[in-house]
Amino acid sequence: MAMVINTNMAAINATRILDKTTVEQSTSMERLTSGLEINGAKDNAAGLAIATGMTSQIRGTDQAIRNANDGISLAQTMDGSMEEVVNMMQRMRELGVQALNGTYSDENRAQMNTEYSQLAAEIKRVGETTSFNDKNLLNGSATQFSVHVGWQVGSANQVKLSTYDALTLGSDLGGLTISTATAASTAITSIDTKLGSINEFRAKWGAVQNRLESTVSNLANVNENMNAARSRIQDADFAKESANLARTQVLQQAGMSMLSQANSNSQNVLSLLR
């Protein structure tokens, strides 16, 4: 090989390889620092696009799970309040049956009616005050609530939860009396009818709760699989990157040594001039 001084091919070659090694080392350090194999579009444009889409689905599904759990809580709130309403209605019916008995005087029935009226007023109060996140549930202001249980838009991802108007219920029952046997009979008939209606609503709420619990379980399973799939695409393999970092560090040291050697070779030309 000719000995020249204007073009040091050995140094150029060593510099090129050293630059490549430095880039590889920088990439491994970035991946080990972030924990991600894909830190930008330059690493894997297609993989980044897929991982970004998966992130949207994962985060949307996380929120859908929270939405479904909120829906369960809302249904439980309504059902719990209506359970107390039913207990009060059962007591009102009991008073009505008592008022039917001919052994009681009108004065006795008036005393029974006082308790009956107070219970009706309490049912009305329950209807006015039962709320969830500042939303009235049982005052008739809303006929249903929509629980969004999907990560995408669309009515297919909404579960409808009907409400019951306990405010009107309390007013209707409060408009009746058990002051006479005839009035008590009318009140009992009305209570029985309304109890049947309430039972239908509570059955629907129970069904919706069971559905939402199944929805939460399914969404959690989907989310687990999506997280695993995204991890395979974008997460860094620490064993692989650690080994690659060690390799590039050795190559970098060797490259620096060879570059130094290549630069010193030019000095050897001077020996020919002595």
PDB file of C-alpha atoms in Angstrom:
ATOM      1  CA  MET A   1       0.000   0.000   0.000  1.00  0.00           C
ATOM      2  CA  ALA A   2       1.331   3.447  -0.951  1.00  0.00           C
ATOM      3  CA  MET A   3       2.267   5.804   1.840  1.00  0.00           C
ATOM      4  CA  VAL A   4       0.384   9.119   1.358  1.00  0.00           C
ATOM      5  CA  ILE A   5      -0.353  12.079   3.631  1.00  0.00           C
ATOM      6  CA  ASN A   6      -3.185  13.986   1.891  1.00  0.00           C
ATOM      7  CA  THR A   7      -5.750  11.195   2.214  1.00  0.00           C
ATOM      8  CA  ASN A   8      -5.670   8.992   5.305  1.00  0.00           C
ATOM      9  CA  MET A   9      -7.978   6.154   4.250  1.00  0.00           C
ATOM     10  CA  ALA A  10      -7.383   4.205   7.439  1.00  0.00           C
ATOM     11  CA  ALA A  11      -8.507   7.156   9.557  1.00  0.00           C
ATOM     12  CA  ILE A  12     -11.523   7.791   7.310  1.00  0.00           C
ATOM     13  CA  ASN A  13     -12.569   4.156   7.561  1.00  0.00           C
ATOM     14  CA  ALA A  14     -12.052   4.103  11.340  1.00  0.00           C
ATOM     15  CA  THR A  15     -14.070   7.320  11.711  1.00  0.00           C
ATOM     16  CA  ARG A  16     -16.957   5.924   9.647  1.00  0.00           C
ATOM     17  CA  ILE A  17     -17.147   2.747  11.698  1.00  0.00           C
ATOM     18  CA  LEU A  18     -16.750   4.706  14.940  1.00  0.00           C
ATOM     19  CA  ASP A  19     -19.644   6.999  13.975  1.00  0.00           C
ATOM     20  CA  LYS A  20     -21.841   3.971  13.254  1.00  0.00           C
ATOM     21  CA  THR A  21     -20.915   2.427  16.599  1.00  0.00           C
ATOM     22  CA  THR A  22     -21.677   5.694  18.404  1.00  0.00           C
ATOM     23  CA  VAL A  23     -25.142   5.854  16.813  1.00  0.00           C
ATOM     24  CA  GLU A  24     -25.868   2.261  17.862  1.00  0.00           C
ATOM     25  CA  GLN A  25     -24.647   2.999  21.368  1.00  0.00           C
ATOM     26  CA  SER A  26     -26.796   6.124  21.583  1.00  0.00           C
ATOM     27  CA  THR A  27     -29.845   4.157  20.423  1.00  0.00           C
ATOM     28  CA  SER A  28     -29.297   1.455  23.048  1.00  0.00           C
ATOM     29  CA  MET A  29     -28.823   4.054  25.783  1.00  0.00           C
ATOM     30  CA  GLU A  30     -32.022   5.833  24.729  1.00  0.00           C
ATOM     31  CA  ARG A  31     -33.973   2.569  24.795  1.00  0.00           C
ATOM     32  CA  LEU A  32     -32.579   1.582  28.180  1.00  0.00           C
ATOM     33  CA  THR A  33     -33.367   5.034  29.566  1.00  0.00           C
ATOM     34  CA  SER A  34     -36.948   5.205  28.264  1.00  0.00           C
ATOM     35  CA  GLY A  35     -37.756   1.497  28.439  1.00  0.00           C
ATOM     36  CA  LEU A  36     -39.110   1.774  24.896  1.00  0.00           C
ATOM     37  CA  GLU A  37     -37.783   0.269  21.706  1.00  0.00           C
ATOM     38  CA  ILE A  38     -39.684   2.834  19.649  1.00  0.00           C
ATOM     39  CA  ASN A  39     -38.857   6.369  20.769  1.00  0.00           C
ATOM     40  CA  GLY A  40     -39.782   8.108  17.539  1.00  0.00           C
ATOM     41  CA  ALA A  41     -40.895   7.546  13.981  1.00  0.00           C
ATOM     42  CA  LYS A  42     -37.251   7.056  12.949  1.00  0.00           C
ATOM     43  CA  ASP A  43     -37.116   3.833  14.969  1.00  0.00           C
ATOM     44  CA  ASN A  44     -40.179   2.185  13.414  1.00  0.00           C
ATOM     45  CA  ALA A  45     -42.781   4.371  11.717  1.00  0.00           C
ATOM     46  CA  ALA A  46     -45.309   1.574  11.196  1.00  0.00           C
ATOM     47  CA  GLY A  47     -44.815   0.232  14.710  1.00  0.00           C
ATOM     48  CA  LEU A  48     -45.233   3.713  16.171  1.00  0.00           C
ATOM     49  CA  ALA A  49     -48.536   4.172  14.328  1.00  0.00           C
ATOM     50  CA  ILE A  50     -49.831   0.812  15.556  1.00  0.00           C
ATOM     51  CA  ALA A  51     -48.688   1.458  19.142  1.00  0.00           C
ATOM     52  CA  THR A  52     -50.302   4.912  19.120  1.00  0.00           C
ATOM     53  CA  GLY A  53     -53.603   3.414  17.985  1.00  0.00           C
ATOM     54  CA  MET A  54     -53.354   0.786  20.696  1.00  0.00           C
ATOM     55  CA  THR A  55     -52.680   3.472  23.293  1.00  0.00           C
ATOM     56  CA  SER A  56     -55.888   5.242  22.251  1.00  0.00           C
ATOM     57  CA  GLN A  57     -57.829   2.008  22.670  1.00  0.00           C
ATOM     58  CA  ILE A  58     -56.176   1.172  25.997  1.00  0.00           C
ATOM     59  CA  ARG A  59     -56.802   4.587  27.534  1.00  0.00           C
ATOM     60  CA  GLY A  60     -60.323   4.692  26.128  1.00  0.00           C
ATOM     61  CA  THR A  61     -61.020   1.248  27.553  1.00  0.00           C
ATOM     62  CA  ASP A  62     -59.643   2.302  30.942  1.00  0.00           C
ATOM     63  CA  GLN A  63     -62.156   5.150  30.992  1.00  0.00           C
ATOM     64  CA  ALA A  64     -64.949   2.871  29.772  1.00  0.00           C
ATOM     65  CA  ILE A  65     -64.266   0.603  32.758  1.00  0.00           C
ATOM     66  CA  ARG A  66     -64.550   3.600  35.077  1.00  0.00           C
ATOM     67  CA  ASN A  67     -67.758   4.622  33.302  1.00  0.00           C
ATOM     68  CA  ALA A  68     -69.246   1.158  33.777  1.00  0.00           C
ATOM     69  CA  ASN A  69     -68.312   1.132  37.461  1.00  0.00           C
ATOM     70  CA  ASP A  70     -69.943   4.549  37.851  1.00  0.00           C
ATOM     71  CA  GLY A  71     -73.041   3.121  36.182  1.00  0.00           C
ATOM     72  CA  ILE A  72     -73.070   0.253  38.672  1.00  0.00           C
ATOM     73  CA  SER A  73     -72.787   2.730  41.543  1.00  0.00           C
ATOM     74  CA  LEU A  74     -75.621   4.813  40.117  1.00  0.00           C
ATOM     75  CA  ALA A  75     -77.893   1.779  39.799  1.00  0.00           C
ATOM     76  CA  GLN A  76     -77.015   0.687  43.331  1.00  0.00           C
ATOM     77  CA  THR A  77     -77.841   4.166  44.629  1.00  0.00           C
ATOM     78  CA  MET A  78     -81.269   4.121  43.016  1.00  0.00           C
ATOM     79  CA  ASP A  79     -81.983   0.563  44.089  1.00  0.00           C
ATOM     80  CA  GLY A  80     -80.888   1.237  47.675  1.00  0.00           C
ATOM     81  CA  SER A  81     -83.133   4.287  47.935  1.00  0.00           C
ATOM     82  CA  MET A  82     -86.088   2.468  46.416  1.00  0.00           C
ATOM     83  CA  GLU A  83     -85.583  -0.427  48.817  1.00  0.00           C
ATOM     84  CA  GLU A  84     -86.231   2.003  51.661  1.00  0.00           C
ATOM     85  CA  VAL A  85     -89.203   3.398  49.754  1.00  0.00           C
ATOM     86  CA  VAL A  86     -90.612  -0.116  49.412  1.00  0.00           C
ATOM     87  CA  ASN A  87     -90.150  -0.684  53.147  1.00  0.00           C
ATOM     88  CA  MET A  88     -92.106   2.484  53.857  1.00  0.00           C
ATOM     89  CA  MET A  89     -94.820   1.477  51.398  1.00  0.00           C
ATOM     90  CA  GLN A  90     -95.115  -1.907  53.077  1.00  0.00           C
ATOM     91  CA  ARG A  91     -95.643  -0.128  56.384  1.00  0.00           C
ATOM     92  CA  MET A  92     -98.237   2.144  54.751  1.00  0.00           C
ATOM     93  CA  ARG A  93    -100.027  -0.907  53.392  1.00  0.00           C
ATOM     94  CA  GLU A  94     -99.891  -2.517  56.813  1.00  0.00           C
ATOM     95  CA  LEU A  95    -101.524   0.587  58.288  1.00  0.00           C
ATOM     96  CA  GLY A  96    -104.168   0.442  55.554  1.00  0.00           C
ATOM     97  CA  VAL A  97    -104.997  -3.163  56.359  1.00  0.00           C
ATOM     98  CA  GLN A  98    -105.178  -2.217  60.025  1.00  0.00           C
ATOM     99  CA  ALA A  99    -107.584   0.611  59.185  1.00  0.00           C
ATOM    100  CA  LEU A 100    -109.881  -1.872  57.420  1.00  0.00           C
ATOM    101  CA  ASN A 101    -110.581  -3.592  60.712  1.00  0.00           C
ATOM    102  CA  GLY A 102    -113.980  -2.659  62.092  1.00  0.00           C
ATOM    103  CA  THR A 103    -112.717  -2.732  65.670  1.00  0.00           C
ATOM    104  CA  TYR A 104    -111.052   0.684  65.228  1.00  0.00           C
ATOM    105  CA  SER A 105    -112.791   4.012  65.599  1.00  0.00           C
ATOM    106  CA  ASP A 106    -112.436   6.988  63.268  1.00  0.00           C
ATOM    107  CA  GLU A 107    -110.167   8.558  65.867  1.00  0.00           C
ATOM    108  CA  ASN A 108    -107.936   5.477  65.755  1.00  0.00           C
ATOM    109  CA  ARG A 109    -107.853   5.625  61.956  1.00  0.00           C
ATOM    110  CA  ALA A 110    -106.942   9.317  62.105  1.00  0.00           C
ATOM    111  CA  GLN A 111    -103.947   8.406  64.244  1.00  0.00           C
ATOM    112  CA  MET A 112    -102.953   5.715  61.756  1.00  0.00           C
ATOM    113  CA  ASN A 113    -103.368   8.211  58.936  1.00  0.00           C
ATOM    114  CA  THR A 114    -100.917  10.576  60.625  1.00  0.00           C
ATOM    115  CA  GLU A 115     -98.167   7.979  60.341  1.00  0.00           C
ATOM    116  CA  TYR A 116     -99.308   7.126  56.818  1.00  0.00           C
ATOM    117  CA  SER A 117     -99.000  10.787  55.768  1.00  0.00           C
ATOM    118  CA  GLN A 118     -95.557  11.134  57.321  1.00  0.00           C
ATOM    119  CA  LEU A 119     -94.332   8.084  55.436  1.00  0.00           C
ATOM    120  CA  ALA A 120     -95.704   9.480  52.169  1.00  0.00           C
ATOM    121  CA  ALA A 121     -93.886  12.753  52.870  1.00  0.00           C
ATOM    122  CA  GLU A 122     -90.652  10.865  53.492  1.00  0.00           C
ATOM    123  CA  ILE A 123     -91.031   9.007  50.185  1.00  0.00           C
ATOM    124  CA  LYS A 124     -91.426  12.371  48.483  1.00  0.00           C
ATOM    125  CA  ARG A 125     -88.296  13.654  50.244  1.00  0.00           C
ATOM    126  CA  VAL A 126     -86.332  10.616  49.063  1.00  0.00           C
ATOM    127  CA  GLY A 127     -87.436  11.405  45.525  1.00  0.00           C
ATOM    128  CA  GLU A 128     -86.342  15.021  45.875  1.00  0.00           C
ATOM    129  CA  THR A 129     -82.929  14.380  47.423  1.00  0.00           C
ATOM    130  CA  THR A 130     -81.551  11.115  46.025  1.00  0.00           C
ATOM    131  CA  SER A 131     -78.673  12.078  43.744  1.00  0.00           C
ATOM    132  CA  PHE A 132     -75.429  10.859  42.216  1.00  0.00           C
ATOM    133  CA  ASN A 133     -72.692  13.347  41.331  1.00  0.00           C
ATOM    134  CA  ASP A 134     -75.201  16.185  41.794  1.00  0.00           C
ATOM    135  CA  LYS A 135     -77.666  14.545  39.391  1.00  0.00           C
ATOM    136  CA  ASN A 136     -81.140  13.898  40.779  1.00  0.00           C
ATOM    137  CA  LEU A 137     -82.078  10.284  40.210  1.00  0.00           C
ATOM    138  CA  LEU A 138     -85.625   9.844  41.469  1.00  0.00           C
ATOM    139  CA  ASN A 139     -87.352  13.212  41.048  1.00  0.00           C
ATOM    140  CA  GLY A 140     -88.566  12.662  37.492  1.00  0.00           C
ATOM    141  CA  SER A 141     -86.221  15.241  35.945  1.00  0.00           C
ATOM    142  CA  ALA A 142     -84.595  12.509  33.829  1.00  0.00           C
ATOM    143  CA  THR A 143     -86.195   9.357  32.467  1.00  0.00           C
ATOM    144  CA  GLN A 144     -82.933   7.521  31.878  1.00  0.00           C
ATOM    145  CA  PHE A 145     -79.153   7.766  32.011  1.00  0.00           C
ATOM    146  CA  SER A 146     -76.730   6.532  29.357  1.00  0.00           C
ATOM    147  CA  VAL A 147     -73.622   4.679  30.506  1.00  0.00           C
ATOM    148  CA  HIS A 148     -70.889   4.717  27.840  1.00  0.00           C
ATOM    149  CA  VAL A 149     -68.990   1.439  28.030  1.00  0.00           C
ATOM    150  CA  GLY A 150     -66.813   1.471  24.913  1.00  0.00           C
ATOM    151  CA  TRP A 151     -63.615   3.192  23.813  1.00  0.00           C
ATOM    152  CA  GLN A 152     -65.269   4.367  20.593  1.00  0.00           C
ATOM    153  CA  VAL A 153     -68.277   6.590  19.957  1.00  0.00           C
ATOM    154  CA  GLY A 154     -71.672   5.215  19.004  1.00  0.00           C
ATOM    155  CA  SER A 155     -74.956   4.158  20.565  1.00  0.00           C
ATOM    156  CA  ALA A 156     -73.840   0.528  20.439  1.00  0.00           C
ATOM    157  CA  ASN A 157     -71.467   1.347  23.288  1.00  0.00           C
ATOM    158  CA  GLN A 158     -74.165   2.833  25.520  1.00  0.00           C
ATOM    159  CA  VAL A 159     -76.200   1.049  28.178  1.00  0.00           C
ATOM    160  CA  LYS A 160     -79.476   2.712  29.130  1.00  0.00           C
ATOM    161  CA  LEU A 161     -80.484   2.938  32.775  1.00  0.00           C
ATOM    162  CA  SER A 162     -84.111   3.945  33.396  1.00  0.00           C
ATOM    163  CA  THR A 163     -85.099   6.015  36.422  1.00  0.00           C
ATOM    164  CA  TYR A 164     -88.170   5.994  38.659  1.00  0.00           C
ATOM    165  CA  ASP A 165     -90.131   9.070  39.704  1.00  0.00           C
ATOM    166  CA  ALA A 166     -90.312   8.650  43.491  1.00  0.00           C
ATOM    167  CA  LEU A 167     -91.250  12.317  43.890  1.00  0.00           C
ATOM    168  CA  THR A 168     -94.543  11.787  42.075  1.00  0.00           C
ATOM    169  CA  LEU A 169     -94.980   8.488  43.904  1.00  0.00           C
ATOM    170  CA  GLY A 170     -94.797  10.266  47.259  1.00  0.00           C
ATOM    171  CA  SER A 171     -97.221  12.938  46.088  1.00  0.00           C
ATOM    172  CA  ASP A 172     -99.704  10.354  44.785  1.00  0.00           C
ATOM    173  CA  LEU A 173     -99.628   8.304  47.975  1.00  0.00           C
ATOM    174  CA  GLY A 174     -99.807  11.459  50.062  1.00  0.00           C
ATOM    175  CA  GLY A 175    -103.010  12.365  48.264  1.00  0.00           C
ATOM    176  CA  LEU A 176    -104.679   9.261  49.671  1.00  0.00           C
ATOM    177  CA  THR A 177    -105.799   8.600  53.227  1.00  0.00           C
ATOM    178  CA  ILE A 178    -106.724   5.679  55.430  1.00  0.00           C
ATOM    179  CA  SER A 179    -109.117   7.714  57.589  1.00  0.00           C
ATOM    180  CA  THR A 180    -111.982   5.424  56.638  1.00  0.00           C
ATOM    181  CA  ALA A 181    -112.237   1.780  55.684  1.00  0.00           C
ATOM    182  CA  THR A 182    -113.227   2.732  52.137  1.00  0.00           C
ATOM    183  CA  ALA A 183    -110.312   5.149  51.782  1.00  0.00           C
ATOM    184  CA  ALA A 184    -107.958   2.534  53.219  1.00  0.00           C
ATOM    185  CA  SER A 185    -109.118   0.023  50.616  1.00  0.00           C
ATOM    186  CA  THR A 186    -108.383   2.518  47.827  1.00  0.00           C
ATOM    187  CA  ALA A 187    -104.946   3.268  49.293  1.00  0.00           C
ATOM    188  CA  ILE A 188    -104.065  -0.427  49.516  1.00  0.00           C
ATOM    189  CA  THR A 189    -105.026  -0.989  45.874  1.00  0.00           C
ATOM    190  CA  SER A 190    -102.883   1.968  44.802  1.00  0.00           C
ATOM    191  CA  ILE A 191     -99.926   0.797  46.889  1.00  0.00           C
ATOM    192  CA  ASP A 192    -100.121  -2.706  45.405  1.00  0.00           C
ATOM    193  CA  THR A 193    -100.131  -1.312  41.869  1.00  0.00           C
ATOM    194  CA  LYS A 194     -97.170   0.954  42.529  1.00  0.00           C
ATOM    195  CA  LEU A 195     -95.227  -1.808  44.277  1.00  0.00           C
ATOM    196  CA  GLY A 196     -95.605  -3.916  41.144  1.00  0.00           C
ATOM    197  CA  SER A 197     -94.236  -1.073  39.020  1.00  0.00           C
ATOM    198  CA  ILE A 198     -91.313  -0.511  41.393  1.00  0.00           C
ATOM    199  CA  ASN A 199     -90.479  -4.215  41.326  1.00  0.00           C
ATOM    200  CA  GLU A 200     -90.220  -4.050  37.532  1.00  0.00           C
ATOM    201  CA  PHE A 201     -87.822  -1.104  37.706  1.00  0.00           C
ATOM    202  CA  ARG A 202     -85.689  -2.742  40.384  1.00  0.00           C
ATOM    203  CA  ALA A 203     -85.497  -5.927  38.317  1.00  0.00           C
ATOM    204  CA  LYS A 204     -84.237  -3.854  35.373  1.00  0.00           C
ATOM    205  CA  TRP A 205     -81.662  -2.131  37.578  1.00  0.00           C
ATOM    206  CA  GLY A 206     -80.435  -5.487  38.828  1.00  0.00           C
ATOM    207  CA  ALA A 207     -80.152  -6.771  35.264  1.00  0.00           C
ATOM    208  CA  VAL A 208     -78.224  -3.662  34.209  1.00  0.00           C
ATOM    209  CA  GLN A 209     -75.866  -4.042  37.180  1.00  0.00           C
ATOM    210  CA  ASN A 210     -75.142  -7.642  36.185  1.00  0.00           C
ATOM    211  CA  ARG A 211     -74.618  -6.571  32.584  1.00  0.00           C
ATOM    212  CA  LEU A 212     -72.236  -3.779  33.572  1.00  0.00           C
ATOM    213  CA  GLU A 213     -70.262  -6.121  35.819  1.00  0.00           C
ATOM    214  CA  SER A 214     -69.849  -8.479  32.853  1.00  0.00           C
ATOM    215  CA  THR A 215     -68.878  -5.495  30.720  1.00  0.00           C
ATOM    216  CA  VAL A 216     -66.176  -4.487  33.203  1.00  0.00           C
ATOM    217  CA  SER A 217     -64.803  -8.031  33.212  1.00  0.00           C
ATOM    218  CA  ASN A 218     -64.729  -8.167  29.418  1.00  0.00           C
ATOM    219  CA  LEU A 219     -63.138  -4.720  29.076  1.00  0.00           C
ATOM    220  CA  ALA A 220     -60.463  -5.641  31.608  1.00  0.00           C
ATOM    221  CA  ASN A 221     -59.651  -8.769  29.588  1.00  0.00           C
ATOM    222  CA  VAL A 222     -59.485  -6.774  26.351  1.00  0.00           C
ATOM    223  CA  ASN A 223     -57.268  -4.189  28.012  1.00  0.00           C
ATOM    224  CA  GLU A 224     -54.899  -6.851  29.313  1.00  0.00           C
ATOM    225  CA  ASN A 225     -54.478  -8.307  25.834  1.00  0.00           C
ATOM    226  CA  MET A 226     -54.035  -4.874  24.243  1.00  0.00           C
ATOM    227  CA  ASN A 227     -51.358  -3.936  26.771  1.00  0.00           C
ATOM    228  CA  ALA A 228     -49.528  -7.172  26.039  1.00  0.00           C
ATOM    229  CA  ALA A 229     -49.717  -6.560  22.284  1.00  0.00           C
ATOM    230  CA  ARG A 230     -48.478  -2.975  22.614  1.00  0.00           C
ATOM    231  CA  SER A 231     -45.656  -4.118  24.869  1.00  0.00           C
ATOM    232  CA  ARG A 232     -44.440  -6.563  22.227  1.00  0.00           C
ATOM    233  CA  ILE A 233     -44.319  -3.725  19.705  1.00  0.00           C
ATOM    234  CA  GLN A 234     -42.840  -0.808  21.616  1.00  0.00           C
ATOM    235  CA  ASP A 235     -41.216  -1.983  24.854  1.00  0.00           C
ATOM    236  CA  ALA A 236     -37.450  -2.427  24.912  1.00  0.00           C
ATOM    237  CA  ASP A 237     -35.845  -5.822  25.526  1.00  0.00           C
ATOM    238  CA  PHE A 238     -33.487  -4.907  28.360  1.00  0.00           C
ATOM    239  CA  ALA A 239     -31.366  -8.050  28.040  1.00  0.00           C
ATOM    240  CA  LYS A 240     -30.854  -7.434  24.337  1.00  0.00           C
ATOM    241  CA  GLU A 241     -30.169  -3.710  24.711  1.00  0.00           C
ATOM    242  CA  SER A 242     -27.809  -4.212  27.659  1.00  0.00           C
ATOM    243  CA  ALA A 243     -25.796  -6.710  25.620  1.00  0.00           C
ATOM    244  CA  ASN A 244     -25.784  -4.347  22.649  1.00  0.00           C
ATOM    245  CA  LEU A 245     -24.629  -1.454  24.841  1.00  0.00           C
ATOM    246  CA  ALA A 246     -21.738  -3.517  26.183  1.00  0.00           C
ATOM    247  CA  ARG A 247     -20.812  -4.554  22.621  1.00  0.00           C
ATOM    248  CA  THR A 248     -20.837  -0.974  21.310  1.00  0.00           C
ATOM    249  CA  GLN A 249     -18.790   0.244  24.267  1.00  0.00           C
ATOM    250  CA  VAL A 250     -16.071  -2.291  23.431  1.00  0.00           C
ATOM    251  CA  LEU A 251     -16.266  -1.405  19.733  1.00  0.00           C
ATOM    252  CA  GLN A 252     -16.092   2.287  20.548  1.00  0.00           C
ATOM    253  CA  GLN A 253     -12.947   1.825  22.615  1.00  0.00           C
ATOM    254  CA  ALA A 254     -11.403  -0.279  19.845  1.00  0.00           C
ATOM    255  CA  GLY A 255     -12.436   2.270  17.228  1.00  0.00           C
ATOM    256  CA  MET A 256     -10.865   5.120  19.165  1.00  0.00           C
ATOM    257  CA  SER A 257      -7.668   3.116  19.452  1.00  0.00           C
ATOM    258  CA  MET A 258      -7.633   2.316  15.723  1.00  0.00           C
ATOM    259  CA  LEU A 259      -8.329   5.957  14.810  1.00  0.00           C
ATOM    260  CA  SER A 260      -5.414   7.020  16.957  1.00  0.00           C
ATOM    261  CA  GLN A 261      -3.246   4.397  15.271  1.00  0.00           C
ATOM    262  CA  ALA A 262      -4.367   5.516  11.806  1.00  0.00           C
ATOM    263  CA  ASN A 263      -3.509   9.119  12.590  1.00  0.00           C
ATOM    264  CA  SER A 264      -0.077   8.123  13.877  1.00  0.00           C
ATOM    265  CA  ASN A 265       0.661   6.269  10.639  1.00  0.00           C
ATOM    266  CA  SER A 266       0.915   9.605   8.839  1.00  0.00           C
ATOM    267  CA  GLN A 267       3.729  10.553  11.134  1.00  0.00           C
ATOM    268  CA  ASN A 268       5.705   7.575   9.871  1.00  0.00           C
ATOM    269  CA  VAL A 269       6.117   9.334   6.514  1.00  0.00           C
ATOM    270  CA  LEU A 270       8.457  11.800   8.216  1.00  0.00           C
ATOM    271  CA  SER A 271      10.932   9.030   8.861  1.00  0.00           C
ATOM    272  CA  LEU A 272      11.496   8.781   5.118  1.00  0.00           C
ATOM    273  CA  LEU A 273      12.681  12.396   5.063  1.00  0.00           C
ATOM    274  CA  ARG A 274      15.363  11.994   7.686  1.00  0.00           C
TER     275      ARG A 274
END
